[in-house]
Amino acid sequence: MNNKFRMLMQSVDDDLLEEAMEPVSRKKGLRWLVPAAACACLMLVLSLPMLRPRESPVSLSDLRSMGYEMMLPETVEVISFELVTQDNRNGAQARFLVGDTEYIYREEKTDQPRPLADGTAELLTWNADSLDIQLCTAAGSTSVSWYTHEEQTQGYLTAQADSLAVLTTASQILRTTGLDVTVAPEAA
């Protein structure tokens, strides 16, 4: 066996032995791509909370002590209340269910009414019972907004529902505050 091993060792080319003794050099190609992609993914995940409204869960009594009425009809099932900051505007928000439809209702204190749509959606506006009202429909979602000049408060109600359902729920919310708005344009 020893003779066989020596014979095999002597038959190996010296160039191959020298090459085997040198350290292996790693290819530099695209090795940097994996850490860069991981870093980009991490940055994206960390920036997601900044892209949506910031929400802080609170109780209804906390919101009312801050001056937000957040009057909801007794027939709704409340999911949560939050303080919300969006586009440097502070407000209070409630998420609730009417049947199987989830609604988001937000109140903001503001000295002027704010537009509901950015011009890319169908928008209808009218005045009723000292309120400026806007209705916006876009991509299966309906939003209604109202502004009370006396209280300088703007309310927003949004849901993935037809305009009649959202207007009916908005009317119920307004009735809880003492405003009975039953008039809407025919196009609504």
CSV table of C-alpha atoms in Angstrom, one decimal:
chain,number,residue,atom,x,y,z
A,1,MET,CA,0.0,0.0,0.0
A,2,ASN,CA,2.9,2.4,0.8
A,3,ASN,CA,4.4,1.8,-2.6
A,4,LYS,CA,1.1,2.5,-4.3
A,5,PHE,CA,0.7,5.8,-2.4
A,6,ARG,CA,4.3,6.9,-3.3
A,7,MET,CA,3.7,6.1,-6.9
A,8,LEU,CA,0.5,8.2,-7.0
A,9,MET,CA,2.2,11.1,-5.2
A,10,GLN,CA,5.0,11.1,-7.7
A,11,SER,CA,2.6,11.1,-10.7
A,12,VAL,CA,0.9,14.3,-9.5
A,13,ASP,CA,2.1,17.3,-11.6
A,14,ASP,CA,4.2,19.9,-9.6
A,15,ASP,CA,2.1,22.7,-11.0
A,16,LEU,CA,-1.1,21.3,-9.5
A,17,LEU,CA,0.6,20.9,-6.1
A,18,GLU,CA,1.7,24.6,-6.1
A,19,GLU,CA,-1.7,25.7,-7.1
A,20,ALA,CA,-3.3,23.7,-4.3
A,21,MET,CA,-1.0,25.3,-1.7
A,22,GLU,CA,-2.1,28.9,-2.7
A,23,PRO,CA,-5.1,30.4,-0.8
A,24,VAL,CA,-8.3,30.4,-2.8
A,25,SER,CA,-9.2,33.9,-4.0
A,26,ARG,CA,-12.9,34.7,-3.9
A,27,LYS,CA,-14.7,36.2,-6.9
A,28,LYS,CA,-15.8,39.8,-6.2
A,29,GLY,CA,-18.7,39.8,-8.7
A,30,LEU,CA,-22.1,40.5,-7.1
A,31,ARG,CA,-21.4,39.7,-3.4
A,32,TRP,CA,-22.2,43.2,-2.4
A,33,LEU,CA,-25.7,42.8,-3.9
A,34,VAL,CA,-27.1,40.6,-1.1
A,35,PRO,CA,-26.3,43.0,1.8
A,36,ALA,CA,-27.5,46.0,-0.3
A,37,ALA,CA,-30.8,44.3,-1.0
A,38,ALA,CA,-31.2,43.3,2.7
A,39,CYS,CA,-30.5,46.9,3.7
A,40,ALA,CA,-33.0,48.3,1.2
A,41,CYS,CA,-35.7,45.9,2.5
A,42,LEU,CA,-35.0,46.9,6.0
A,43,MET,CA,-35.3,50.6,5.1
A,44,LEU,CA,-38.6,50.0,3.3
A,45,VAL,CA,-40.1,48.1,6.3
A,46,LEU,CA,-39.0,50.8,8.7
A,47,SER,CA,-40.5,53.6,6.5
A,48,LEU,CA,-43.9,52.0,6.1
A,49,PRO,CA,-45.3,53.4,9.4
A,50,MET,CA,-44.4,56.9,8.1
A,51,LEU,CA,-46.5,56.4,4.9
A,52,ARG,CA,-49.8,55.9,6.7
A,53,PRO,CA,-51.4,58.0,9.4
A,54,ARG,CA,-49.9,57.7,12.8
A,55,GLU,CA,-52.4,56.3,15.3
A,56,SER,CA,-52.4,56.2,19.0
A,57,PRO,CA,-55.1,54.1,20.7
A,58,VAL,CA,-57.1,55.9,23.3
A,59,SER,CA,-60.5,55.7,25.0
A,60,LEU,CA,-63.6,57.6,24.0
A,61,SER,CA,-63.5,59.5,27.3
A,62,ASP,CA,-59.9,60.6,26.5
A,63,LEU,CA,-61.0,61.9,23.1
A,64,ARG,CA,-63.9,63.8,24.6
A,65,SER,CA,-61.6,65.4,27.3
A,66,MET,CA,-59.5,66.7,24.3
A,67,GLY,CA,-62.6,68.4,22.8
A,68,TYR,CA,-63.6,65.7,20.2
A,69,GLU,CA,-67.2,64.7,20.4
A,70,MET,CA,-67.0,61.4,18.5
A,71,MET,CA,-70.7,60.9,18.7
A,72,LEU,CA,-71.6,57.5,17.2
A,73,PRO,CA,-75.1,55.9,16.9
A,74,GLU,CA,-75.8,53.2,19.4
A,75,THR,CA,-76.3,50.7,16.7
A,76,VAL,CA,-72.6,50.5,15.6
A,77,GLU,CA,-70.0,48.1,16.9
A,78,VAL,CA,-66.9,50.1,17.8
A,79,ILE,CA,-63.6,48.5,17.0
A,80,SER,CA,-61.2,51.2,18.2
A,81,PHE,CA,-60.6,54.9,18.9
A,82,GLU,CA,-57.3,56.6,18.0
A,83,LEU,CA,-55.6,60.0,17.9
A,84,VAL,CA,-54.4,60.5,14.4
A,85,THR,CA,-51.9,62.7,12.7
A,86,GLN,CA,-51.9,62.9,8.9
A,87,ASP,CA,-50.4,65.7,6.8
A,88,ASN,CA,-49.5,67.6,9.9
A,89,ARG,CA,-53.2,67.7,11.0
A,90,ASN,CA,-54.3,66.2,14.3
A,91,GLY,CA,-57.6,64.5,14.8
A,92,ALA,CA,-59.6,61.8,16.5
A,93,GLN,CA,-60.6,58.6,14.7
A,94,ALA,CA,-63.1,55.8,15.3
A,95,ARG,CA,-63.3,52.5,13.5
A,96,PHE,CA,-66.6,50.8,13.7
A,97,LEU,CA,-68.9,48.2,12.0
A,98,VAL,CA,-72.4,48.6,10.6
A,99,GLY,CA,-73.4,45.1,9.7
A,100,ASP,CA,-70.4,43.7,7.9
A,101,THR,CA,-69.1,47.1,6.6
A,102,GLU,CA,-66.1,48.7,8.4
A,103,TYR,CA,-66.3,52.5,8.6
A,104,ILE,CA,-63.6,55.0,9.6
A,105,TYR,CA,-64.9,58.2,11.1
A,106,ARG,CA,-62.5,61.1,11.8
A,107,GLU,CA,-62.9,64.5,13.4
A,108,GLU,CA,-60.5,67.4,13.0
A,109,LYS,CA,-60.5,70.9,14.5
A,110,THR,CA,-59.9,73.4,11.7
A,111,ASP,CA,-60.8,77.0,11.1
A,112,GLN,CA,-61.7,76.3,7.4
A,113,PRO,CA,-63.3,73.4,5.6
A,114,ARG,CA,-60.8,71.2,3.9
A,115,PRO,CA,-61.4,69.6,0.5
A,116,LEU,CA,-62.3,65.9,0.6
A,117,ALA,CA,-60.8,64.9,-2.8
A,118,ASP,CA,-57.7,65.8,-4.8
A,119,GLY,CA,-59.5,66.1,-8.1
A,120,THR,CA,-59.1,62.5,-9.2
A,121,ALA,CA,-62.4,61.3,-7.9
A,122,GLU,CA,-66.0,62.2,-8.4
A,123,LEU,CA,-67.0,65.0,-6.0
A,124,LEU,CA,-70.3,66.4,-5.1
A,125,THR,CA,-70.8,69.4,-2.7
A,126,TRP,CA,-73.8,71.0,-1.1
A,127,ASN,CA,-74.9,73.0,2.0
A,128,ALA,CA,-77.6,71.8,4.5
A,129,ASP,CA,-78.5,72.9,8.0
A,130,SER,CA,-75.4,75.2,8.4
A,131,LEU,CA,-73.1,72.4,7.1
A,132,ASP,CA,-70.8,72.3,4.1
A,133,ILE,CA,-71.0,68.7,2.9
A,134,GLN,CA,-68.9,66.8,0.3
A,135,LEU,CA,-69.4,63.4,-1.1
A,136,CYS,CA,-66.6,61.6,-2.9
A,137,THR,CA,-66.7,58.2,-4.7
A,138,ALA,CA,-63.6,56.5,-6.1
A,139,ALA,CA,-62.6,52.9,-6.7
A,140,GLY,CA,-65.4,51.3,-4.7
A,141,SER,CA,-64.8,53.6,-1.7
A,142,THR,CA,-67.2,56.4,-0.6
A,143,SER,CA,-66.3,59.3,1.6
A,144,VAL,CA,-68.5,62.0,3.0
A,145,SER,CA,-67.3,65.1,4.8
A,146,TRP,CA,-69.1,67.8,6.7
A,147,TYR,CA,-67.8,71.1,8.2
A,148,THR,CA,-69.6,72.9,11.0
A,149,HIS,CA,-68.7,76.6,11.0
A,150,GLU,CA,-69.9,77.1,14.6
A,151,GLU,CA,-67.7,74.4,16.1
A,152,GLN,CA,-65.0,74.7,13.5
A,153,THR,CA,-64.9,70.9,13.2
A,154,GLN,CA,-64.7,68.8,10.1
A,155,GLY,CA,-66.0,65.2,10.1
A,156,TYR,CA,-65.0,62.5,7.7
A,157,LEU,CA,-66.7,59.1,7.1
A,158,THR,CA,-65.2,56.5,4.8
A,159,ALA,CA,-66.2,53.0,3.8
A,160,GLN,CA,-66.0,50.5,1.0
A,161,ALA,CA,-69.7,50.8,0.4
A,162,ASP,CA,-72.1,52.6,-1.9
A,163,SER,CA,-72.9,56.3,-1.4
A,164,LEU,CA,-76.4,55.6,0.0
A,165,ALA,CA,-75.0,53.4,2.8
A,166,VAL,CA,-72.3,55.9,3.7
A,167,LEU,CA,-74.7,58.9,3.6
A,168,THR,CA,-77.2,57.1,5.8
A,169,THR,CA,-74.5,56.3,8.4
A,170,ALA,CA,-73.3,60.0,8.2
A,171,SER,CA,-76.8,61.2,8.8
A,172,GLN,CA,-77.1,58.9,11.8
A,173,ILE,CA,-73.8,60.4,13.2
A,174,LEU,CA,-75.1,63.9,12.6
A,175,ARG,CA,-78.4,63.2,14.3
A,176,THR,CA,-76.5,62.1,17.5
A,177,THR,CA,-75.0,65.6,17.5
A,178,GLY,CA,-78.4,67.3,17.2
A,179,LEU,CA,-78.3,68.0,13.4
A,180,ASP,CA,-80.9,66.4,11.3
A,181,VAL,CA,-79.6,66.4,7.7
A,182,THR,CA,-82.1,64.6,5.4
A,183,VAL,CA,-81.5,66.7,2.3
A,184,ALA,CA,-79.0,65.6,-0.3
A,185,PRO,CA,-78.8,66.4,-4.0
A,186,GLU,CA,-80.4,64.0,-6.4
A,187,ALA,CA,-76.9,63.0,-7.7
A,188,ALA,CA,-75.9,61.8,-4.3
